[in-house]
Short mmCIF file of C-alpha atoms in Angstrom, two decimals:
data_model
loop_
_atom_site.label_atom_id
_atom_site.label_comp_id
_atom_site.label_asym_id
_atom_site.label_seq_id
_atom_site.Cartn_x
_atom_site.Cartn_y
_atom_site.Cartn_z
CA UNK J 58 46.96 -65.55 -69.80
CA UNK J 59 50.72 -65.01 -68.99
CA UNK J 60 51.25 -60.99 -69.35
CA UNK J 61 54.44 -59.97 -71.13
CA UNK J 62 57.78 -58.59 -69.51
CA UNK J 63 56.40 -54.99 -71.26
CA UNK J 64 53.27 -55.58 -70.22
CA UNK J 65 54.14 -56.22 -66.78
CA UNK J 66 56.52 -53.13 -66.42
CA UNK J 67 53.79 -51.10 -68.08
CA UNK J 68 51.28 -51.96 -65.14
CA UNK J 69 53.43 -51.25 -62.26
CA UNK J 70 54.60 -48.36 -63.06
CA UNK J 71 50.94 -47.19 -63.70
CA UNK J 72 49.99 -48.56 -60.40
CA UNK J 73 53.09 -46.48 -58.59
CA UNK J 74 52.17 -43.65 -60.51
CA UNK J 75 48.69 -44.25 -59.23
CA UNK J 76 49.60 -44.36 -55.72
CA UNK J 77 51.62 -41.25 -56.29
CA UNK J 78 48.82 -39.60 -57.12
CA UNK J 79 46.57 -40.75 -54.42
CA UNK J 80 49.37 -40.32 -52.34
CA UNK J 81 50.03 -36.18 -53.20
CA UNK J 82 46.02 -35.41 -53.56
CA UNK J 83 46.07 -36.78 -50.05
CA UNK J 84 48.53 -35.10 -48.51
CA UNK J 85 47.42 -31.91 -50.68
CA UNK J 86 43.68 -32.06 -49.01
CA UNK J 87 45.57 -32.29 -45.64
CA UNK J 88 47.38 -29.45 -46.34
CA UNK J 89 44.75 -27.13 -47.42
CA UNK J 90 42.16 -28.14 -45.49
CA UNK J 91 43.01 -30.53 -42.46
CA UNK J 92 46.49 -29.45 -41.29
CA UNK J 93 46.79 -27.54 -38.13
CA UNK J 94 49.47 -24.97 -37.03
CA UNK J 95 49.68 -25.07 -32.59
CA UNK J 96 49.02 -21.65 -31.56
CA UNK J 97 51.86 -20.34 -29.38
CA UNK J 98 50.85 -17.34 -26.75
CA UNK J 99 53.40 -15.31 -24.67
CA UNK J 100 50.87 -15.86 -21.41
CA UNK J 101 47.45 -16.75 -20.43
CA UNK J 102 45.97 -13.72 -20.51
CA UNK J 103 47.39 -13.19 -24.38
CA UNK J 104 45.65 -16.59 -24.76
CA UNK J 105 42.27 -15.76 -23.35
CA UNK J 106 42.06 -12.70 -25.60
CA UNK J 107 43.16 -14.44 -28.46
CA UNK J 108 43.00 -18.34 -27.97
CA UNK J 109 40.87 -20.79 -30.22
CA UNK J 110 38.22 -22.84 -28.23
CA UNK J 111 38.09 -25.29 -31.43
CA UNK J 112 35.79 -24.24 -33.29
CA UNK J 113 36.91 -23.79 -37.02
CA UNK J 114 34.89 -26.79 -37.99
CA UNK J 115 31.77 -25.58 -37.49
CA UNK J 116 32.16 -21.77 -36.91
CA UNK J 117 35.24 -20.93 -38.61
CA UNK J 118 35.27 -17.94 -41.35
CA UNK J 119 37.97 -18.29 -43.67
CA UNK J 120 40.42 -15.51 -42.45
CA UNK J 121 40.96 -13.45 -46.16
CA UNK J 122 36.98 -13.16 -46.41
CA UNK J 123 36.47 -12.33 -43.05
CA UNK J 124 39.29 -9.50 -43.05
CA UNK J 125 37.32 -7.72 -46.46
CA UNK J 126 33.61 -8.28 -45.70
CA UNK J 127 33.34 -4.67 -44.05
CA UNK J 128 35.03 -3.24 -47.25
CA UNK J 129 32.44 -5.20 -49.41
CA UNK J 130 29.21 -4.40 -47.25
CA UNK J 131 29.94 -1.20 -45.43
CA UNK J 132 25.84 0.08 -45.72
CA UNK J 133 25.49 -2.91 -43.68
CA UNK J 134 27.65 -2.15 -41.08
CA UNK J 135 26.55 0.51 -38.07
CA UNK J 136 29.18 2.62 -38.85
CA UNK J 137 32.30 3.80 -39.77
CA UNK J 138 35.70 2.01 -38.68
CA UNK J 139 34.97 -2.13 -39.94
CA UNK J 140 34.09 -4.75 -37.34
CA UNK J 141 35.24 -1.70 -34.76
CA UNK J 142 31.71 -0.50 -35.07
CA UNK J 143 30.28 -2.80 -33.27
CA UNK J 144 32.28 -1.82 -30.33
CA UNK J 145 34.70 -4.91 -30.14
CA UNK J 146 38.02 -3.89 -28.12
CA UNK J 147 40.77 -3.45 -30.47
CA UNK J 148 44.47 -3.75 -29.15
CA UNK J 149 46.70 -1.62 -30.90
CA UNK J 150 49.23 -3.20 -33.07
CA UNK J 151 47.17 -6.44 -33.28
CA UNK J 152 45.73 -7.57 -36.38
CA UNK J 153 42.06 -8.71 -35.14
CA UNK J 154 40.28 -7.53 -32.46
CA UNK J 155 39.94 -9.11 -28.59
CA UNK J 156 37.65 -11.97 -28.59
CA UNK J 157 38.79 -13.32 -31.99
CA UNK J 158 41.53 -16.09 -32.62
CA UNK J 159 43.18 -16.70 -35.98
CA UNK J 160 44.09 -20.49 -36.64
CA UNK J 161 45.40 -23.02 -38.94
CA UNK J 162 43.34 -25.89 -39.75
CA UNK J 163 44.13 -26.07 -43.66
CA UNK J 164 43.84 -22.28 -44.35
CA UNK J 165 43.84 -19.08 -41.75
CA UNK J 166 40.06 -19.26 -40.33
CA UNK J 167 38.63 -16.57 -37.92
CA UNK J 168 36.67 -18.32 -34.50
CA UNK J 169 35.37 -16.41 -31.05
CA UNK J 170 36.33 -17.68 -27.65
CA UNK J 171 35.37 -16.28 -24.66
CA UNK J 172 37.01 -12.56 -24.60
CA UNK J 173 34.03 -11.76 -27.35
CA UNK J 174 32.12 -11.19 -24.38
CA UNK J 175 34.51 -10.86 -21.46
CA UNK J 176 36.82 -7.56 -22.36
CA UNK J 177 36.87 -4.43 -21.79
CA UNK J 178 38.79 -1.16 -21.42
CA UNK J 179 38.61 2.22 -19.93
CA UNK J 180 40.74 5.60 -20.11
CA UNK J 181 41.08 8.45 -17.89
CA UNK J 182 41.35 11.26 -20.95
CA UNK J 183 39.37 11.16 -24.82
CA UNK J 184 43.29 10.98 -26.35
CA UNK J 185 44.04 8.60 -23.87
CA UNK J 186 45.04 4.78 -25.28
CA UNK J 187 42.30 2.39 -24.14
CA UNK J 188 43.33 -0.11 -21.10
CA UNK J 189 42.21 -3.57 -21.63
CA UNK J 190 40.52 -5.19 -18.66
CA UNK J 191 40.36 -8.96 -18.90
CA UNK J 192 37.35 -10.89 -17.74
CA UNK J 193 35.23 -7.32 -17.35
CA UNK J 194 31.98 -7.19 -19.37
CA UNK J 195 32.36 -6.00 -22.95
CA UNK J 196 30.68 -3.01 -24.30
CA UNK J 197 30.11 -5.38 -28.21
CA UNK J 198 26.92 -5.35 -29.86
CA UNK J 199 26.84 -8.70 -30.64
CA UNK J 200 23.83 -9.28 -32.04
CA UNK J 201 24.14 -6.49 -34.64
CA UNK J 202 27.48 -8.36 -35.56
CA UNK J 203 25.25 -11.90 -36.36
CA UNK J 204 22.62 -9.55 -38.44
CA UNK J 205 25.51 -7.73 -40.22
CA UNK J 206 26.88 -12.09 -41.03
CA UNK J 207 23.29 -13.14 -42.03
CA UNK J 208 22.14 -9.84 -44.24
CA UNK J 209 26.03 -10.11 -45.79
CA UNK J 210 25.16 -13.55 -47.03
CA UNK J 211 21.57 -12.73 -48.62
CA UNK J 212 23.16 -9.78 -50.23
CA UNK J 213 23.83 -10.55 -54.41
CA UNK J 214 27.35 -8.88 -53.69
CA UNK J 215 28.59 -11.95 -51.59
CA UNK J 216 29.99 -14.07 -54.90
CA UNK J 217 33.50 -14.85 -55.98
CA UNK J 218 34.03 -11.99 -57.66
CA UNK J 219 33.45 -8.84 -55.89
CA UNK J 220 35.20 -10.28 -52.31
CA UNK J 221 38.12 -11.53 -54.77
CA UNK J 222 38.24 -8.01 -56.19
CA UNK J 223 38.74 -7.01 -52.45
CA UNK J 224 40.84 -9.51 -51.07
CA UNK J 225 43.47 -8.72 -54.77
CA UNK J 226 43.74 -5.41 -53.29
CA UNK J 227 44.99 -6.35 -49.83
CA UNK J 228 48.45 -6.61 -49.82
CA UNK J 229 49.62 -8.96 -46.56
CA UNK J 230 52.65 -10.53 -48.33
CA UNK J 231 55.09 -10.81 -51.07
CA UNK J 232 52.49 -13.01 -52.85
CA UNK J 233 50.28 -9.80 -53.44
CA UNK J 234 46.32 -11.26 -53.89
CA UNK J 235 45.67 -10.88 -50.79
CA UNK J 236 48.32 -12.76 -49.68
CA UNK J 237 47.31 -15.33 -51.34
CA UNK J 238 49.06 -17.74 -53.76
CA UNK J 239 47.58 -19.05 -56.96
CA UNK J 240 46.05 -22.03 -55.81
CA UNK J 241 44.81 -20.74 -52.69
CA UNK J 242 42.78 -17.97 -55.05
CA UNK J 243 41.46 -21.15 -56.58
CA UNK J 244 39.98 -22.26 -53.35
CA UNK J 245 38.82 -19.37 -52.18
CA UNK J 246 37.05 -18.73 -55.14
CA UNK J 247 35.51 -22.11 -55.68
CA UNK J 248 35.36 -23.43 -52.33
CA UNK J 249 35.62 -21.55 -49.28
CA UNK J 250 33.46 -18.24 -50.68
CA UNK J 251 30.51 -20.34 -51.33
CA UNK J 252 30.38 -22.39 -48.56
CA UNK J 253 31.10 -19.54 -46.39
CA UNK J 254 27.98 -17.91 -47.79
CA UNK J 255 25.93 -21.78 -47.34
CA UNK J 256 26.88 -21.85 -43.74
CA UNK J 257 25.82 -18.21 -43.35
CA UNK J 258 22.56 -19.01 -44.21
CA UNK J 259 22.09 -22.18 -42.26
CA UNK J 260 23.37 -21.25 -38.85
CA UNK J 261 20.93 -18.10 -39.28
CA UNK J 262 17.92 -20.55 -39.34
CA UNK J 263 19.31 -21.52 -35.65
CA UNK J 264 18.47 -18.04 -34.66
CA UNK J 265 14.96 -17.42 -36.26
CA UNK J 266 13.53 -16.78 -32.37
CA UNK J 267 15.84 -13.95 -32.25
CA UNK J 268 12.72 -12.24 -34.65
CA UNK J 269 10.09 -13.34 -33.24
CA UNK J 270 6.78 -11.26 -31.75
CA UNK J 271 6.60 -11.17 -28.48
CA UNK J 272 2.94 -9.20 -28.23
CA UNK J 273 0.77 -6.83 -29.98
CA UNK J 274 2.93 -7.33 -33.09
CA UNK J 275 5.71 -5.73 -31.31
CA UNK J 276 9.24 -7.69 -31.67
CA UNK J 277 11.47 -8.98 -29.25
CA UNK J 278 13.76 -5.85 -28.08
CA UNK J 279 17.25 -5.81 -29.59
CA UNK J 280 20.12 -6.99 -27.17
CA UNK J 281 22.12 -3.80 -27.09
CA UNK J 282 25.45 -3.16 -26.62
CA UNK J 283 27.23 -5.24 -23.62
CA UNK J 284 24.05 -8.13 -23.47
CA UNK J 285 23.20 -11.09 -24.85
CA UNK J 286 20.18 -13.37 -24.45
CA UNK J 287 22.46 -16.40 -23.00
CA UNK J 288 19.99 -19.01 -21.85
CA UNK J 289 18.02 -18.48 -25.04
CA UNK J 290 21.20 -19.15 -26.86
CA UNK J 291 21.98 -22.28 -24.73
CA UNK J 292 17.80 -23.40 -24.85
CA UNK J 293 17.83 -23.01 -28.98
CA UNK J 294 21.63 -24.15 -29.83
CA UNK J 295 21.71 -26.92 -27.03
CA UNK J 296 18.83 -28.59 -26.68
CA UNK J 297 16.99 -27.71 -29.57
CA UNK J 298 13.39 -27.02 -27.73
CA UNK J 299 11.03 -25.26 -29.53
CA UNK J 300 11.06 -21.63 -29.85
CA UNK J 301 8.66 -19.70 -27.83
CA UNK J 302 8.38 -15.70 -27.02
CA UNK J 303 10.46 -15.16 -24.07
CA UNK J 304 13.16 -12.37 -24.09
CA UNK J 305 16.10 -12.16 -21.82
CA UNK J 306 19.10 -10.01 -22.62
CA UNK J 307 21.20 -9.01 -19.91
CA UNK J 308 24.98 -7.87 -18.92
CA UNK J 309 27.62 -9.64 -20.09
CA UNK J 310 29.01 -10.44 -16.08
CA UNK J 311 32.66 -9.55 -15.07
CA UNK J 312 34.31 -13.46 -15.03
CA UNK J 313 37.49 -12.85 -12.81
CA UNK J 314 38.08 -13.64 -9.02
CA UNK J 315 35.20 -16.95 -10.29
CA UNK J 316 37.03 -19.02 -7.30
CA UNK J 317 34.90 -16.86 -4.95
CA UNK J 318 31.84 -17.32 -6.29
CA UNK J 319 31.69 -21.45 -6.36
CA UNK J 320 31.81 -23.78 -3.91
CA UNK J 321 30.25 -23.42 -0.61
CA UNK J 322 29.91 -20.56 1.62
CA UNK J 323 30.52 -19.89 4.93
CA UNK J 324 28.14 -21.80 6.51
CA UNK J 325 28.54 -24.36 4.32
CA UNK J 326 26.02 -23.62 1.86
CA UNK J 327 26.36 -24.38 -2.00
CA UNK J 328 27.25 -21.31 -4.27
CA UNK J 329 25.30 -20.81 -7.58
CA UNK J 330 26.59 -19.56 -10.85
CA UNK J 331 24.63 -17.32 -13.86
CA UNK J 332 21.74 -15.03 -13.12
CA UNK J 333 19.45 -17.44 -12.09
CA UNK J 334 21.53 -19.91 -10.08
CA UNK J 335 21.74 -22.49 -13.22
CA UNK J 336 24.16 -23.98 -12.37
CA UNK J 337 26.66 -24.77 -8.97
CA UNK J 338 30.30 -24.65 -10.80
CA UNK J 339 32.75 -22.55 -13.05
CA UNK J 340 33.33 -26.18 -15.19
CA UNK J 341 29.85 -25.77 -16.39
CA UNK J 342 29.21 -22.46 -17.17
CA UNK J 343 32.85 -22.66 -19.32
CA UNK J 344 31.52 -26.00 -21.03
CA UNK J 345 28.21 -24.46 -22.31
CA UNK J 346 29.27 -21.47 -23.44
CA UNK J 347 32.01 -22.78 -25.26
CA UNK J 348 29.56 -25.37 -26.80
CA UNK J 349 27.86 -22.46 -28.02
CA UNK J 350 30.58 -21.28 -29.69
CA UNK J 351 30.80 -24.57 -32.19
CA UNK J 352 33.84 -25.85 -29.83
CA UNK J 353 33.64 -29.92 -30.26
CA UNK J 354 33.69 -32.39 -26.91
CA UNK J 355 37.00 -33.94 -27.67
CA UNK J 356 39.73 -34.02 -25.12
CA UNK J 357 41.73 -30.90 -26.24
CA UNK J 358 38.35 -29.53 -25.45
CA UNK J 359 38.01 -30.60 -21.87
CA UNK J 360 41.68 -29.47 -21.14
CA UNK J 361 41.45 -26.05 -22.04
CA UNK J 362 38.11 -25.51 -20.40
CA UNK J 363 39.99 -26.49 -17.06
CA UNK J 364 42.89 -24.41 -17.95
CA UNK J 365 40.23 -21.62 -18.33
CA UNK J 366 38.52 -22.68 -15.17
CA UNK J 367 42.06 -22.68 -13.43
CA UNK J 368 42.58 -19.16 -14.68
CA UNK J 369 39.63 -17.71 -14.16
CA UNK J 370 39.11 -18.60 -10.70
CA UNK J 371 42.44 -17.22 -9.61
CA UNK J 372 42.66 -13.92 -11.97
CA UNK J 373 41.87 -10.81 -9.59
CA UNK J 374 40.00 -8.05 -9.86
CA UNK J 375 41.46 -5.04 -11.58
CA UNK J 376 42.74 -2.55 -9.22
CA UNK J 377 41.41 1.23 -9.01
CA UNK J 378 43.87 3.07 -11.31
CA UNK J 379 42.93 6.60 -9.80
CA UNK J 380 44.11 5.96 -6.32
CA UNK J 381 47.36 8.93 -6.91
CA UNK J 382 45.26 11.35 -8.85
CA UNK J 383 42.45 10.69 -7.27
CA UNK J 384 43.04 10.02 -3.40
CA UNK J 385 39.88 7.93 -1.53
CA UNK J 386 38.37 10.41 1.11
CA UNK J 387 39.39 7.56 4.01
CA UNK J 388 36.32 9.54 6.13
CA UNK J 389 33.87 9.26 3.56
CA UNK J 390 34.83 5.67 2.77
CA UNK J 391 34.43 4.51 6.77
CA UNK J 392 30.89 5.99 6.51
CA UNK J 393 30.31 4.35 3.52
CA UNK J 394 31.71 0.99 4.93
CA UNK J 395 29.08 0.58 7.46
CA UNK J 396 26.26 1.48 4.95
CA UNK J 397 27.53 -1.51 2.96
CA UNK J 398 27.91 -3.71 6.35
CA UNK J 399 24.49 -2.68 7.49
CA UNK J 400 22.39 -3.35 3.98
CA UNK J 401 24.43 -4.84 1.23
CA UNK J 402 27.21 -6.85 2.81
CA UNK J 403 24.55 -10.06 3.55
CA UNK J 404 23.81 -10.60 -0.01
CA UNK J 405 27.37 -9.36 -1.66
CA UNK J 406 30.28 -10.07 0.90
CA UNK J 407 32.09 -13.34 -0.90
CA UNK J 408 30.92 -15.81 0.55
CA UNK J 409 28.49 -14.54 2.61
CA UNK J 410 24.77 -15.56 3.81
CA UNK J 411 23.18 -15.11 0.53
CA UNK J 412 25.60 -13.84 -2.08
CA UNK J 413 25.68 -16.27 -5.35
CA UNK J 414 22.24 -17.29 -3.69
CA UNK J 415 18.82 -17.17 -5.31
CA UNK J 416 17.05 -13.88 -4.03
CA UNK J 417 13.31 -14.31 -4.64
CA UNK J 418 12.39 -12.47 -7.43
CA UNK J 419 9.21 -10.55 -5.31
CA UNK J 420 11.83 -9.05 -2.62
CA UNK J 421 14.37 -7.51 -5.32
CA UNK J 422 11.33 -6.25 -7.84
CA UNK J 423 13.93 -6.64 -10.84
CA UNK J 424 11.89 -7.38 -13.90
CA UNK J 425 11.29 -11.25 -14.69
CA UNK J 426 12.13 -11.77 -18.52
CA UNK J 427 15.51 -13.45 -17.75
CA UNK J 428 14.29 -15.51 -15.44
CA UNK J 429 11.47 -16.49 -17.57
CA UNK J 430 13.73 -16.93 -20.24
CA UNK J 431 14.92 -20.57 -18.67
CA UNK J 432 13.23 -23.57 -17.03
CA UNK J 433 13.65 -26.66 -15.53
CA UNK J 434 12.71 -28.72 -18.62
CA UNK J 435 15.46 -26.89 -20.26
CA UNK J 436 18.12 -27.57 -17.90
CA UNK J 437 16.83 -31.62 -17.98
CA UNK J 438 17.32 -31.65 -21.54
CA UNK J 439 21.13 -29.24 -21.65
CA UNK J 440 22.15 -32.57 -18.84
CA UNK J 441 20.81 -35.17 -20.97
CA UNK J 442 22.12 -33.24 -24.39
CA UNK J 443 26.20 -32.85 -22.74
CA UNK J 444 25.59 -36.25 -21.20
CA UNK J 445 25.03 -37.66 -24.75
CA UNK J 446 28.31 -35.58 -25.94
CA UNK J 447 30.29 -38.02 -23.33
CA UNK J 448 31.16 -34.74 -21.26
CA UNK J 449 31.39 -35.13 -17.63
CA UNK J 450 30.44 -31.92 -15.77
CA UNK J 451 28.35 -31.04 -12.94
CA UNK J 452 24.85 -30.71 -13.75
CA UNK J 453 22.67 -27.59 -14.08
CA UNK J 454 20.54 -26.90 -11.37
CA UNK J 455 17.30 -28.51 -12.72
CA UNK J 456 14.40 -26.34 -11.26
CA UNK J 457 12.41 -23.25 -12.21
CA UNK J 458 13.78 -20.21 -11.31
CA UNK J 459 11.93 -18.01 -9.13
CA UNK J 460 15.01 -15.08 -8.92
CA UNK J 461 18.23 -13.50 -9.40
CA UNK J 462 22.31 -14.64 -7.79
CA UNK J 463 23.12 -11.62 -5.75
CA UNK J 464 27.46 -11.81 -6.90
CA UNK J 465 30.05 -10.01 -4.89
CA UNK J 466 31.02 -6.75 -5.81
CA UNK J 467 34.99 -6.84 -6.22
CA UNK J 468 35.82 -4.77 -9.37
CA UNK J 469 32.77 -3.15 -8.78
CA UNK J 470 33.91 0.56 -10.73
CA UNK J 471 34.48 -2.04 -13.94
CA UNK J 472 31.06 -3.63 -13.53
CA UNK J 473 28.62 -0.42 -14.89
CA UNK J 474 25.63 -0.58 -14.95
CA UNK J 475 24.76 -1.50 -11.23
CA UNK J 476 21.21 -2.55 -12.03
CA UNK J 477 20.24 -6.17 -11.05
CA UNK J 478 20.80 -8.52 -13.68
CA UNK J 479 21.20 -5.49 -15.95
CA UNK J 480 18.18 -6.02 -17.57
CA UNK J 481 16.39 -3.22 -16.60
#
């Protein structure tokens, strides 16, 4: 059948208005959901407080719900002052806390990199402004933060409505809403709030062992501030083992000066990272606990964990800040010298005869639940699971372990409490 002249005219331009159309819903999904903005730092250490690992993906929070979920829950929260509560360090003049990066990918989502765990601060006087200590141990409760996520999402109040009502009221730009435009209300209303609140509740089924009994119907022992129970995390988001009752919060570690503690020792000797000598390099502790964090394998990946590793390994301690007010008694110190030479220096001098080794847990009598708490099964199957991921990194050390790394001790008055392991 031989189409007309009209006819003809009347299909292409329906099939160029059809590719227009493809065309600009296609570039609109990028837009709102795919597009990403390059995050642009002064410095490294502006970039390790604030720095995405990669993770919007999986972990990311859409920024405007985020930002309004202590206004719409605060009986869920431990306290007064939003997600300050749960002790995260809080620079002044910055709009999220340490330990938090803001990104592009589509809209403004909220992730955690490393500095969740790895700053802290300290002041001289109450009035005092806080000094930020990169790579020290943070004071944040973190588990109360993933209980205040999961108990947000259960609650009726987490629907469209009452965080909209919220969000309306914050006034970031010209736009007013929130600083949000009309369509973006639209997804946030109809999209992002609801899956938000579906991810919620999935990713708290991947921490159902954090609630389990332990004995005598009494439950595992909250983390408390500064801790974590890290090779529980790795063991349940890793490898995916079954759960069982072990328990083993401990001190989130100082992470500068980590070019000391790798490698070999003076005699030659391999180093070993983590509490329990897991593993023999910076590489892999960065690569797991990023993993952890929802950051994907992909090559971006892989480069920032060695710019991490780079950084880390070379960042120095902080220095004592009391040295002018507070003058070191030079006598006391040169008695106190040779008490360290005579029964610390062998297992904490860098590099020594058995700092980042494996002391024996029956010679240090620290308590055993963080060593229980991993296994050489475990460490098989975290190889076998990054192997399967296509990254290359050394592998954990796969044996039981039977004790605690002794670490060196530079930066030791920003590394309270001095308790092995800090588990105790």
């Amino acid at each position: 059948m031989k189409l007309s002249p009209k006819t003809k005219r009347l299909l292409w331009t329906c099939g160029v208005l059809l590719v227009l159309l493809l065309a600009g819903g296609g570039l609109f999904t990028w837009i709102k959901f795919f597009r990403q903005e390059k995050q642009v730092f002064a410095n490294e250490a502006e970039q390790f407080k604030y720095g995405s690992l990669g993770a919007e993906g999986d972990r990311g929070i859409p920024y405007y719900l985020w930002l309004v979920l202590p206004r719409v829950f605060p009986d869920l929260m431990p306290g007064p002052g939003g997600y300050k509560s749960f002790g995260v360090v809080w620079e002044e003049g910055h709009e999220i806390p340490v330990g938090f990066s803001k990104k592009t990918v589509g809209f403004e989502r909220i992730t955690n990199n490393c500095a969740i765990c790895h700053t802290a601060t300290w002041r001289a006087r109450e009035e005092e402004t806080p000094h930020v200590v990169i790579a020290a141990g943070s004071p944040v409760r973190l588990q109360e933060m993933l209980r205040f996520l999961f108990k947000a999402a259960h609650d009726p109040r987490f629907n469209a409505d009452s965080i909209m009502t919220e969000i309306r009221l914050v006034s970031a730009n010209d736009y007013g809403n929130g600083g949000l435009s009309f369509i973006d209300r639209q997804i946030y209303r109809y999209l992002l709030i609801p899956l938000t609140k579906k991810a919620l509740l999935e990713q708290e089924k991947q921490f159902t062992w954090m609630n389990r009994y332990v004995s005598n119907n009494q439950p595992k022992p909250p983390w408390g501030p500064g801790r974590d129970d890290a090779m529980n995390l790795t063991k349940y988001f890793m490898t995916s083992m079954p759960e069982d009752d072990t328990v083993g919060p401990t001190d989130f570690p100082s992470i500068w000066n980590l070019g000391i503690r790798s490698g070999k020792d003076k005699a030659g000797k391999q180093m070993l990272l983590n509490w329990t000598g897991d593993t023999p390099a910076v590489r892999s502790v960065l690569i797991d606990s990023a993993l952890g964090l929802g950051a994907p394998p992909r090559p971006w990946f892989l480069q920032r964990m060695a710019d991490l590793d780079r950084y880390l390994s070379n960042l120095p301690p902080p220095a004592w800040p009391f040295g002018h007010a507070n003058p070191i008694n030079q006598a006391l110190a040169a008695e106190g010298q040779k008490i360290y030479a005579r029964d610390c220096a062998s297992c904490h001098v860098p590099r020594g005869e058995f700092t980042n080794k494996v002391i024996p847990i029956a010679q240090i009598g620290t308590d055993p639940e963080r060593m229980h708490s991993w296994s050489k099964a475990a460490a098989e199957e975290a190889n076998r699971k990054v192997k399967e991921m296509g990254i290359d990194r050394p592998l954990m050390t796969e044996l039981d372990p039977y004790g605690y790394v002794s670490p060196p001790l530079d930066g030791l008055w920003m590394r309270a409490p001095y308790l092995h392991n800090g588990s105790v």
